[in-house]
Tab-separated table of C-alpha atoms in Angstrom:
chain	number	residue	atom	x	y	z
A	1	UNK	CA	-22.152	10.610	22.768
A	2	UNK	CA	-24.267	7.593	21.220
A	3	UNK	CA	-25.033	6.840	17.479
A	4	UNK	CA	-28.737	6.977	17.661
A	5	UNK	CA	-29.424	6.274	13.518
A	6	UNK	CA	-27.657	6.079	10.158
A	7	UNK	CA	-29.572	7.446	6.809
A	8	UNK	CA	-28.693	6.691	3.462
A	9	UNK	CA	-29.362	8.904	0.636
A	10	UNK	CA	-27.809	8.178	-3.289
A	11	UNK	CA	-25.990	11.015	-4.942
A	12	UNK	CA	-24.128	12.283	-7.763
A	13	UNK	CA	-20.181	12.198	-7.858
A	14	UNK	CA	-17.765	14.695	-9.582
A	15	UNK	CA	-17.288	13.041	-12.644
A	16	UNK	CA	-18.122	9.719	-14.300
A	17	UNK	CA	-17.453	6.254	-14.447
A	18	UNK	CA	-15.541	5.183	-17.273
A	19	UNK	CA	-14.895	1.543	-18.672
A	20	UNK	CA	-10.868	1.748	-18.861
A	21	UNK	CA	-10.490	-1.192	-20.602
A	22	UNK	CA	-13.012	-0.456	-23.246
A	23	UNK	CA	-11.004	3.085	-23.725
A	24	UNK	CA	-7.752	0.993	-23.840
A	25	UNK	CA	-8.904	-0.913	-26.491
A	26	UNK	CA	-10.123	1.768	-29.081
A	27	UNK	CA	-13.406	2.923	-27.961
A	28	UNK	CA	-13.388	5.914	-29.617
A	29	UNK	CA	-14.532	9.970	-28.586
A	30	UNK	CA	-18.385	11.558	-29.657
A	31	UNK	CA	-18.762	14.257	-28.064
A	32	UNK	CA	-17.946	14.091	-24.450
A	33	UNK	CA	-18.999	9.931	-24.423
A	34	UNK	CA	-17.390	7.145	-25.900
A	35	UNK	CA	-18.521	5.163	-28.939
A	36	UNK	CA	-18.630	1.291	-28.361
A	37	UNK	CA	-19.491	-1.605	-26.069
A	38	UNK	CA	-18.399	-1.596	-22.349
A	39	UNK	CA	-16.735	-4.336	-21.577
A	40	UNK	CA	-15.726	-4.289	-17.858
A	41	UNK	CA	-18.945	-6.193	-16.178
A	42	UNK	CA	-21.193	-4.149	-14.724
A	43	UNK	CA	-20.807	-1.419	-17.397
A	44	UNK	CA	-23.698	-0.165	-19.508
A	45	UNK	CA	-21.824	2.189	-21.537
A	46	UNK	CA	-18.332	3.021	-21.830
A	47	UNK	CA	-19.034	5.930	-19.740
A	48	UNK	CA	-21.919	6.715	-17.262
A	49	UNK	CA	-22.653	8.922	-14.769
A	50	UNK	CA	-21.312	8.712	-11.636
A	51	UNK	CA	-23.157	7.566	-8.474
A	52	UNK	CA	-22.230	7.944	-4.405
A	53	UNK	CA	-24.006	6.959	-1.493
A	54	UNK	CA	-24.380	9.816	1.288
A	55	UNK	CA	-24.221	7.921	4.833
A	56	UNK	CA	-25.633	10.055	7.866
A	57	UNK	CA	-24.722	8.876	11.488
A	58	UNK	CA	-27.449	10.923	13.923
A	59	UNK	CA	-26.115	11.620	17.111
A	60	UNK	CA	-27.832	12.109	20.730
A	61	UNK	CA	-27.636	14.886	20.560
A	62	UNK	CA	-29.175	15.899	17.221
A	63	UNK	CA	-26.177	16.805	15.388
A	64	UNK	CA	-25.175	15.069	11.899
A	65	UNK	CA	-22.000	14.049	10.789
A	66	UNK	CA	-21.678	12.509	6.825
A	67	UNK	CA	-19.136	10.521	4.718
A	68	UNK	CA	-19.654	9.438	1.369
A	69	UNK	CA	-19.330	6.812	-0.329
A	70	UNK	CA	-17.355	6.674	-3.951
A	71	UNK	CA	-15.470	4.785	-6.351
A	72	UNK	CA	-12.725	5.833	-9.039
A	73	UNK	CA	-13.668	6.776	-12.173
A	74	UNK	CA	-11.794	3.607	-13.653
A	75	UNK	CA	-14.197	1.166	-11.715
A	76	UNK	CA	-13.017	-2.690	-11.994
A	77	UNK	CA	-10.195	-2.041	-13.742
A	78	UNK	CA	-6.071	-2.835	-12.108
A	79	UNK	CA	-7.180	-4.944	-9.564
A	80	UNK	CA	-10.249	-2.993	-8.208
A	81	UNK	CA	-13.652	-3.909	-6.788
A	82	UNK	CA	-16.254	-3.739	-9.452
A	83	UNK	CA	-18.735	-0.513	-10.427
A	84	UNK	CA	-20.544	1.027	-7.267
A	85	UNK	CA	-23.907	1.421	-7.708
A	86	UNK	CA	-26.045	3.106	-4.976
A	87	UNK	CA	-29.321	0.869	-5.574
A	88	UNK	CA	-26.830	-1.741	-5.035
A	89	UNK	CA	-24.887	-1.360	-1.940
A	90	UNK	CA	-27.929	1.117	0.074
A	91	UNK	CA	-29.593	-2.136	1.328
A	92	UNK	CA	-25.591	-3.534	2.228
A	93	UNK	CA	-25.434	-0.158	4.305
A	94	UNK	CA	-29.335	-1.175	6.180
A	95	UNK	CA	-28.634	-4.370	6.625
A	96	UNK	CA	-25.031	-5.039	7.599
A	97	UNK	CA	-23.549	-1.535	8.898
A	98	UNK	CA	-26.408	0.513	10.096
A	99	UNK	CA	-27.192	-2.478	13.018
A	100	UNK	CA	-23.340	-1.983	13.764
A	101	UNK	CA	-23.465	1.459	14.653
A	102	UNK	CA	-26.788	1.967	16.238
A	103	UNK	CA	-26.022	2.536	19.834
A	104	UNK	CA	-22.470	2.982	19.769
A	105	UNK	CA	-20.488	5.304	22.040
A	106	UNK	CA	-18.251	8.007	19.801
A	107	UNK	CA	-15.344	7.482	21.725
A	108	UNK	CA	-12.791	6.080	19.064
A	109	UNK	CA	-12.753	6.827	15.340
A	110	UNK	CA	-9.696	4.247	15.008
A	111	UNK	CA	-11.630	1.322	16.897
A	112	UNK	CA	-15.049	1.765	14.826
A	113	UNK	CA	-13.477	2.222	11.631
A	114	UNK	CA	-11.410	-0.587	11.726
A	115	UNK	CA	-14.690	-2.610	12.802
A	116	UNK	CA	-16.102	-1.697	9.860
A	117	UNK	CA	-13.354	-1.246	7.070
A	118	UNK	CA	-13.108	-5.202	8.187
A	119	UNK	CA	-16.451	-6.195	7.843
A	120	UNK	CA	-16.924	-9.381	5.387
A	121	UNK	CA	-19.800	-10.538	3.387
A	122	UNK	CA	-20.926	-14.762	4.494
A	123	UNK	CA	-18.380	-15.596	2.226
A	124	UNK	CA	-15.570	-14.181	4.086
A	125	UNK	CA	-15.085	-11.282	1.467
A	126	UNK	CA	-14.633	-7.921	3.100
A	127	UNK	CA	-17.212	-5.351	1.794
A	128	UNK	CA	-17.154	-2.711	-1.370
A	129	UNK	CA	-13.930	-0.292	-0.806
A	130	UNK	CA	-17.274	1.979	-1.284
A	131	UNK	CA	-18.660	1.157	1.677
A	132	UNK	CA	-15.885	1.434	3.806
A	133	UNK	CA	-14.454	4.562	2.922
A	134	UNK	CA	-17.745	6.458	2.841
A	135	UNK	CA	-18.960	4.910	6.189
A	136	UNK	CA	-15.349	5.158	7.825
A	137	UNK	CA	-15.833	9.283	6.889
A	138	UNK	CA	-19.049	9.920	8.521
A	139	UNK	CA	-17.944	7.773	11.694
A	140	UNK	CA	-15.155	10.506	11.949
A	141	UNK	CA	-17.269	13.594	10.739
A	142	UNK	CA	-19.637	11.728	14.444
A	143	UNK	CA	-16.170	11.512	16.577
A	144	UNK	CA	-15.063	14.936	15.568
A	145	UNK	CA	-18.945	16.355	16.323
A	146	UNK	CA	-18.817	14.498	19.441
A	147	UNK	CA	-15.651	15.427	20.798
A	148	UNK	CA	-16.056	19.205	19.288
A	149	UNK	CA	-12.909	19.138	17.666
A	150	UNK	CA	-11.684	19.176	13.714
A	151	UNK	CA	-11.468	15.972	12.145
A	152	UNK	CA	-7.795	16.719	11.640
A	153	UNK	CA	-7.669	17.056	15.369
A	154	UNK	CA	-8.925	14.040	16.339
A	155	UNK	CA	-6.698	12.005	13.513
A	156	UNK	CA	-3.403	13.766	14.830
A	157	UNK	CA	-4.699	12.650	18.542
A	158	UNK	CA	-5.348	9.360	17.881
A	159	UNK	CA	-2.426	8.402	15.413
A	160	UNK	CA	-0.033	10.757	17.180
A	161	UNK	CA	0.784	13.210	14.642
A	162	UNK	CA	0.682	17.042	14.199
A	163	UNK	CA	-1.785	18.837	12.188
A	164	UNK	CA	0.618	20.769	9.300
A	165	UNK	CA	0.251	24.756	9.955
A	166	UNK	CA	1.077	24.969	6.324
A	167	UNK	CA	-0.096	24.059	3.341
A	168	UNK	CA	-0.223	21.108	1.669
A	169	UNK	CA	0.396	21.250	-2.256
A	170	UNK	CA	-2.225	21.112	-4.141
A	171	UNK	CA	-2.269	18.793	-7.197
A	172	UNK	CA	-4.828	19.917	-10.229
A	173	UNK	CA	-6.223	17.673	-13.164
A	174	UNK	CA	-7.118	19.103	-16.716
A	175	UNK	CA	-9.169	15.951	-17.691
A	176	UNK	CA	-9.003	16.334	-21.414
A	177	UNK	CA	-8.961	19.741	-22.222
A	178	UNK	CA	-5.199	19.789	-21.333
A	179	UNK	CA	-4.435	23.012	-22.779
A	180	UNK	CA	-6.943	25.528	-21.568
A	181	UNK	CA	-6.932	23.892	-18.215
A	182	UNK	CA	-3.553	24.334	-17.390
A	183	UNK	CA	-4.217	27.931	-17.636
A	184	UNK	CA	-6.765	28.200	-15.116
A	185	UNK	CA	-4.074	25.978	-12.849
A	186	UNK	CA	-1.037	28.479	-13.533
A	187	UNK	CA	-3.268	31.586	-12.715
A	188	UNK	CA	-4.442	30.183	-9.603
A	189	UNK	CA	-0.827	28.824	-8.547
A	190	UNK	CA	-1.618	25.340	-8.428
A	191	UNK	CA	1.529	23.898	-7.193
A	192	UNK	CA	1.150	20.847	-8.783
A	193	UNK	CA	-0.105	20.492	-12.790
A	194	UNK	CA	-1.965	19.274	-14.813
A	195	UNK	CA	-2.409	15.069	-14.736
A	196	UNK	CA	-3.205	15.561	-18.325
A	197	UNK	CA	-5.240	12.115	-18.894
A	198	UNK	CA	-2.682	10.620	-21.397
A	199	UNK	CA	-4.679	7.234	-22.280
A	200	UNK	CA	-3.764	6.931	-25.693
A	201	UNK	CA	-0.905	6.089	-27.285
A	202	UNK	CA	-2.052	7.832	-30.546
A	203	UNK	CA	-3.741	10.380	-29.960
A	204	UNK	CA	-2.324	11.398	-26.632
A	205	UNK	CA	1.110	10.259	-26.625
A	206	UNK	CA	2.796	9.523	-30.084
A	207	UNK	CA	4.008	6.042	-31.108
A	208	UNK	CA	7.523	7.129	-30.507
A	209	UNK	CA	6.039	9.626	-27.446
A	210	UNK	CA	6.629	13.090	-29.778
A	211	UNK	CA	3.031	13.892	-28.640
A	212	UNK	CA	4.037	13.888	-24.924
A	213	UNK	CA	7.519	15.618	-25.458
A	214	UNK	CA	5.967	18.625	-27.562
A	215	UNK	CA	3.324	19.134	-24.680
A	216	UNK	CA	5.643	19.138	-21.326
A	217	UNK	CA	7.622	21.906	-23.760
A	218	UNK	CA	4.263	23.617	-23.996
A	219	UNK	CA	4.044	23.310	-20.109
A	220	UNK	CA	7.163	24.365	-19.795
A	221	UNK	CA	6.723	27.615	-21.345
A	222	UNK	CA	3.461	27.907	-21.074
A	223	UNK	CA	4.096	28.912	-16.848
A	224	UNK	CA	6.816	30.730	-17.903
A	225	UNK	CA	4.908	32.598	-19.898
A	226	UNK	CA	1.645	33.139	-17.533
A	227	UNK	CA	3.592	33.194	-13.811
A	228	UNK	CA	2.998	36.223	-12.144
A	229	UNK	CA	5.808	35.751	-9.737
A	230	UNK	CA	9.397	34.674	-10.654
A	231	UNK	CA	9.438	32.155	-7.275
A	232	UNK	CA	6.546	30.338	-9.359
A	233	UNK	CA	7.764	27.036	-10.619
A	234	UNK	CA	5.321	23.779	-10.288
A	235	UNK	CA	5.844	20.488	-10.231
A	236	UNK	CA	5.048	19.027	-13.732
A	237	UNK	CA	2.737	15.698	-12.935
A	238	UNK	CA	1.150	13.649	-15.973
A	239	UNK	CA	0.091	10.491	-15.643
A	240	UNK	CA	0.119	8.445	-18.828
A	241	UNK	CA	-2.268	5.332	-17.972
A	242	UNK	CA	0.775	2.719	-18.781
A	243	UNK	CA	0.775	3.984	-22.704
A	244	UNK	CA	4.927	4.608	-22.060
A	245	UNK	CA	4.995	0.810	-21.852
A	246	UNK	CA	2.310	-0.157	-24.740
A	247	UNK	CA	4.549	2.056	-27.186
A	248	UNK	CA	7.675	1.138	-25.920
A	249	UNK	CA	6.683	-2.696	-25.802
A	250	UNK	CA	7.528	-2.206	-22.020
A	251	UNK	CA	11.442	-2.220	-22.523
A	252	UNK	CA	13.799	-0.581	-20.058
A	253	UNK	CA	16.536	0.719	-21.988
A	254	UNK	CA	13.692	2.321	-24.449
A	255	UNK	CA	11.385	3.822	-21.998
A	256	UNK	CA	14.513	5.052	-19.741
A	257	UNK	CA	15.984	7.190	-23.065
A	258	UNK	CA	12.753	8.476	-23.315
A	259	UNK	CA	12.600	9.920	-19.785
A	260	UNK	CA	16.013	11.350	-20.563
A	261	UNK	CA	14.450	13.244	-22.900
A	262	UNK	CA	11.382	13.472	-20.896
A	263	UNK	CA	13.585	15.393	-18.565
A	264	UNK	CA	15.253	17.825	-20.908
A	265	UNK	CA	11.647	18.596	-22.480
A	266	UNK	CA	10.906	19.588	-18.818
A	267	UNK	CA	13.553	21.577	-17.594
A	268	UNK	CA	13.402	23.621	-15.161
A	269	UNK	CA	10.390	22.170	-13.937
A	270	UNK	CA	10.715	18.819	-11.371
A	271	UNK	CA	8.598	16.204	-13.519
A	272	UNK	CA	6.614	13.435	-12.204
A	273	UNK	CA	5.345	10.582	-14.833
A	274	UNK	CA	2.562	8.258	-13.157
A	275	UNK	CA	1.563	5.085	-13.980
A	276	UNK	CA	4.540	4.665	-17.235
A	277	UNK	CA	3.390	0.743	-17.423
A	278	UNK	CA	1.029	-1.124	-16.473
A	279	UNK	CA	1.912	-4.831	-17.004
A	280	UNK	CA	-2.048	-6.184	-15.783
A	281	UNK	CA	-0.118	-8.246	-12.797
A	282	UNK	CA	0.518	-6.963	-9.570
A	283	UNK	CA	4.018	-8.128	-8.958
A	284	UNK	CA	4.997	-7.746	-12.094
A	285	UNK	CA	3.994	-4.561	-11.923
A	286	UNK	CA	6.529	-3.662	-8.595
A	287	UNK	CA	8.985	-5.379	-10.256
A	288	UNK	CA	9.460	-3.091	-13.555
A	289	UNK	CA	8.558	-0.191	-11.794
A	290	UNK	CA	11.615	-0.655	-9.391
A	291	UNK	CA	13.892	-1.460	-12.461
A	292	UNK	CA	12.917	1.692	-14.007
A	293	UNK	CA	12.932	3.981	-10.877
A	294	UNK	CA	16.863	2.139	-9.738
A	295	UNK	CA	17.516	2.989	-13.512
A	296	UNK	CA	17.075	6.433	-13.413
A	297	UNK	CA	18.135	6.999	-9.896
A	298	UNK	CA	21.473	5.577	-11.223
A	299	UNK	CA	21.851	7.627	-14.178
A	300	UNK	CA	20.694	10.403	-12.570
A	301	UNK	CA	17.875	11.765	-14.850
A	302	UNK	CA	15.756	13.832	-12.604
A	303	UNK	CA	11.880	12.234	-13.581
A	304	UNK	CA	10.051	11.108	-10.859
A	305	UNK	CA	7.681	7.816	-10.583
A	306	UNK	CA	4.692	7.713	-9.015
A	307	UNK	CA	3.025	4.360	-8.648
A	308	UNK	CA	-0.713	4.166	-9.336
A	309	UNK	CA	-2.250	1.399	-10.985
A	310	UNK	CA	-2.215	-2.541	-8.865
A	311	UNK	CA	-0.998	-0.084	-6.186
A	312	UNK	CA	-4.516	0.214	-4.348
A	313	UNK	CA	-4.761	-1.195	-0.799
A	314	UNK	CA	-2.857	-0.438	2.145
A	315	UNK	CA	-1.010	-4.011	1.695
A	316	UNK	CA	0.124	-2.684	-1.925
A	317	UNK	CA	0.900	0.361	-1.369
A	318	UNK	CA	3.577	-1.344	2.277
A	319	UNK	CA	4.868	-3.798	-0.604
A	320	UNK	CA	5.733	-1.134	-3.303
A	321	UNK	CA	7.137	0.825	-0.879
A	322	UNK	CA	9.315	-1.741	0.663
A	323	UNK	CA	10.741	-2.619	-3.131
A	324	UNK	CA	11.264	0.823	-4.210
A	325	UNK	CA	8.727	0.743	-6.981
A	326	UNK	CA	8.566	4.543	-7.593
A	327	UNK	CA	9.454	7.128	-5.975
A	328	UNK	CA	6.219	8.331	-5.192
A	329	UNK	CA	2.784	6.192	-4.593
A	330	UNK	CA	-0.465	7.512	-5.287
A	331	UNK	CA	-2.812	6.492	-2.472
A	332	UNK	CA	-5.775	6.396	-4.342
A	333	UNK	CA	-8.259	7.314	-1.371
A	334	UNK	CA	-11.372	5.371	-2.232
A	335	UNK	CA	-9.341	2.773	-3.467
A	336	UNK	CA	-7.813	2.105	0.105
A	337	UNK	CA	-11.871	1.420	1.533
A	338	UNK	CA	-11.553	3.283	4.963
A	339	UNK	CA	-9.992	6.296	5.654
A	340	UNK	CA	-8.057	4.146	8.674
A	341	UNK	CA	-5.714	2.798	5.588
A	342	UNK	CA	-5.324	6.168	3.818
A	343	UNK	CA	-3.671	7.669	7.201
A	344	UNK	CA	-1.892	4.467	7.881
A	345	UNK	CA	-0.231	4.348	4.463
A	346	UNK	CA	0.564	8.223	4.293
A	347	UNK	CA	2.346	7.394	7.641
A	348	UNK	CA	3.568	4.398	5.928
A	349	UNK	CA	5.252	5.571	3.050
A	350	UNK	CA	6.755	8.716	4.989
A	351	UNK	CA	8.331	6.202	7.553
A	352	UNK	CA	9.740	4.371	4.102
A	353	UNK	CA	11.321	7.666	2.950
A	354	UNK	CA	8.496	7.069	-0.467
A	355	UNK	CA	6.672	10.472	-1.458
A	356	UNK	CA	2.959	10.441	-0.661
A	357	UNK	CA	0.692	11.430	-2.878
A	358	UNK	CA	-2.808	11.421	-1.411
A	359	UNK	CA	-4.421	11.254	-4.694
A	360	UNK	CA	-8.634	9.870	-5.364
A	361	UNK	CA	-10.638	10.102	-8.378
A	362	UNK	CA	-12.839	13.055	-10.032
A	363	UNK	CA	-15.057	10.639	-9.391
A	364	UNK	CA	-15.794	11.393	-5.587
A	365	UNK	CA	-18.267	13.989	-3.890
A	366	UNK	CA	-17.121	17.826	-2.092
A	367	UNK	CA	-17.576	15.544	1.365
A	368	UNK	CA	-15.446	12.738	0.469
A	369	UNK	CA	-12.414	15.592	-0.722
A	370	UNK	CA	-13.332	17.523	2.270
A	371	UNK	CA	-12.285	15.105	4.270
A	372	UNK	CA	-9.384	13.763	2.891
A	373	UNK	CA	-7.829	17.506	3.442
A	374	UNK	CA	-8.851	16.633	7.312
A	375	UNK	CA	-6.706	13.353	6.373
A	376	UNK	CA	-3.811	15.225	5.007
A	377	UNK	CA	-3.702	17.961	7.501
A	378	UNK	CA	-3.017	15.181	9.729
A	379	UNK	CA	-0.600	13.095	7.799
A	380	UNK	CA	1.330	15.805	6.464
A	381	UNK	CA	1.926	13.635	2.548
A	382	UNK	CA	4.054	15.638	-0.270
A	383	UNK	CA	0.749	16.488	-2.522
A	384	UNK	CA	-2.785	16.024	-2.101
A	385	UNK	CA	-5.457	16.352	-5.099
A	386	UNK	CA	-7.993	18.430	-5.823
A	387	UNK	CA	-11.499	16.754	-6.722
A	388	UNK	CA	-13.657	15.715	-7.555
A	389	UNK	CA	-14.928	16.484	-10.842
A	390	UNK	CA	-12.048	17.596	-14.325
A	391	UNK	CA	-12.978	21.406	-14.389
A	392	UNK	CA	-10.187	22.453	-12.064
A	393	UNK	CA	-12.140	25.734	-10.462
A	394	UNK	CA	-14.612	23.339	-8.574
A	395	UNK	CA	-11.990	21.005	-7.078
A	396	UNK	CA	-9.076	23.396	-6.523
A	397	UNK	CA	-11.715	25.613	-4.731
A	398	UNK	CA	-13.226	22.803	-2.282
A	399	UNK	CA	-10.013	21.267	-1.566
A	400	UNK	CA	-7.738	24.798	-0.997
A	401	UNK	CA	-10.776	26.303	0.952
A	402	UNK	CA	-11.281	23.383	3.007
A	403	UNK	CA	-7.218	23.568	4.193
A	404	UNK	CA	-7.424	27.409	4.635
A	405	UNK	CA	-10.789	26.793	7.047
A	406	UNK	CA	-8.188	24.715	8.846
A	407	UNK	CA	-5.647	26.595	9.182
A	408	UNK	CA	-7.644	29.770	10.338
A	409	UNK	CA	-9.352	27.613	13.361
A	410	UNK	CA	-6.179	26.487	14.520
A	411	UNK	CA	-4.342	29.918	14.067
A	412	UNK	CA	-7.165	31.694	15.848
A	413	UNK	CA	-7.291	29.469	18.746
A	414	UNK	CA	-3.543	29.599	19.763
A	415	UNK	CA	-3.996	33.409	19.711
């Protein structure tokens, strides 16, 4: 089965673009935008509206496979490629991938997508992680068509893996309406809850962190009040944007007493704190992210760290595994360009003994998130997200529907 064309069309993500730095540096809340200047390049507000390119490989054969292509929502910030723009990077697709594909035979996703996740610009500069991942998605949306299999299918038979027959927790986002959000996650069981978006260190997290330790309380008994089953007990997973460090002054000793209490705040509940610090270097950032993670391990206080920011390509992702910075790494999907890399570092970090979190962005599209539950079918990691998008409904019900669809198919067809 032969590519035979490849369409472009721009789209609309989940969510929005957001200048991180701008919100790390005061820009303040109107309404649901930002007050201030942008100023991450590229920016022409602190937030705007997300955009995605749709790619569309035709086959011989008539059929149509898609990917599409996405960026986080914190675009150009912790080491990223800058904002993705679809007026942008369309022509890229014409001009430099669309001749690539035209004409080939659908007999390898791994070959083609590692031909094009390592396409470079003239300048030797590989293209947008955009590009790749959205591309690298519709060329196995094409193999799966071709080969009339699931796309989970044809990642377990070319990586040699099995495809999970059970599900795969489900981690849910609140955005920032923390509080009513979190009940829509309880009542639906979300297994993992709620990200919370703590981004400030005043308003979000306390100068001292009281703002952080009264709400994991309020998680705490908030599921214990609104469980419906007594076996119901999620894993509690906030990610603070690196605000433990700013109000901590990124000491050690400090920021491991507060997990202590961090912990005790928690209890029962298994919590996970993401992104604690984020030092703006890469290798400084492994290297206090291992202290604290050894710290805690040795003193036994049961918090979990999950890696996320200057943890973003597949290379990262190896080196923080290899030096024990966290316990768990996000592998921020569009972050890793193609989807070759997200398998390889799920596989990766599992091999490493690290928990894999196969996270993204609100920020994507229902295609890119479908997908990625093909991807984590296949890869089996400890959590996967639901997105796109901060409303928790929309994304828990694409991403949960998507692994049930699955699951069904394969059930059905061993009977």
């Amino acid at each position: 089965m032969k590519i035979v064309d490849v369409v472009c069309a721009k789209g609309r993500t989940g969510f929005y673009f957001d200048d991180q730095r701008a919100i790390k540096a005061g820009a303040a809340h109107d309404g649901f935008t930002y007050i201030g200047q942008p100023v991450t390049a590229g920016f022409k507000a602190v937030r705007q509206a997300g955009e995605a390119v749709s790619v569309m490989i035709m086959l011989e054969d008539g059929q149509i496979a898609c990917g599409d292509c996405a960026a986080v929502q914190y675009s150009g910030a912790g080491g990223r490629d800058p904002l993705f723009l679809a007026e942008d990077f369309i022509p890229v697709i014409e001009k430099m991938i669309k001749p690539r594909l035209v004409g080939r035979e659908l007999a390898s996703f791994k070959q083609l997508a590692e031909e094009i996740d390592n396409l470079t610009y003239d300048d030797g500069k590989r293209i947008h992680t955009a590009l790749r991942y959205g591309v690298t998605q519709a060329i196995l949306a094409a193999v799966a068509k071709a080969k009339k299999q699931l796309m989970c299918e044809v990642i377990a038979a070319e990586y040699n893996t099995q495809v999970s027959e059970q599900e795969i927790a489900i981690f849910t986002q609140s955005g920032d309406d923390r509080y009513n959000n979190v009940d829509k996650m309880i009542i639906k069981h979300a297994e993992v809850l709620p990200h919370g978006l703590i981004n400030n260190v005043q308003e979000k997290l306390g100068e001292n962190g009281e703002l952080l330790l009264e709400y994991v309380g309020w998680l705490r008994d908030r599921v214990a009040q609104l469980k419906t089953t007594a076996d119901y007990a999620p894993v509690l997973h906030i990610d603070v944007y690196g605000t433990i460090g700013l109000a901590f002054q990124n000491n050690v000793d400090r920021m491991v007493e507060f997990f202590r209490r961090l912990e005790q705040a928690a209890a029962p509940l298994t919590l996970r704190i993401e992104g604690p610090v984020d030092v703006e270097d890469r290798e400084q950032q492994i290297e206090v992210l291992a202290a604290i993670t050894s710290r805690l391990h040795a003193e036994q206080i049961n918090v979990e760290i999950v890696a996320d920011e200057w943890c973003n390509t597949f290379d990262d992702i190896k080196d923080f595994a290899d030096k024990g910075a966290g316990d768990m790494l996000q592998i921020k999907t569009p972050d890793l360009g193609g989807i070759n890399n997200i398998i390889e570092a799920v596989l990766y970090c599992k091999q490493k003994g690290v928990g894999a979190y196969q996270g993204g962005t609100c920020n994507e599209t229902n295609r890119s998130a479908e997908v990625c539950v093909h991807i984590a079918m296949a890869t089996q990691p400890v959590q996967m997200l639901a997105k796109p998008g901060m409303g928790v409904d929309e994304g828990y019900m694409i991403v949960y529907n998507e692994m049930q669809r699955i699951l069904a198919v394969r059930r059905t067809r061993k009977h």
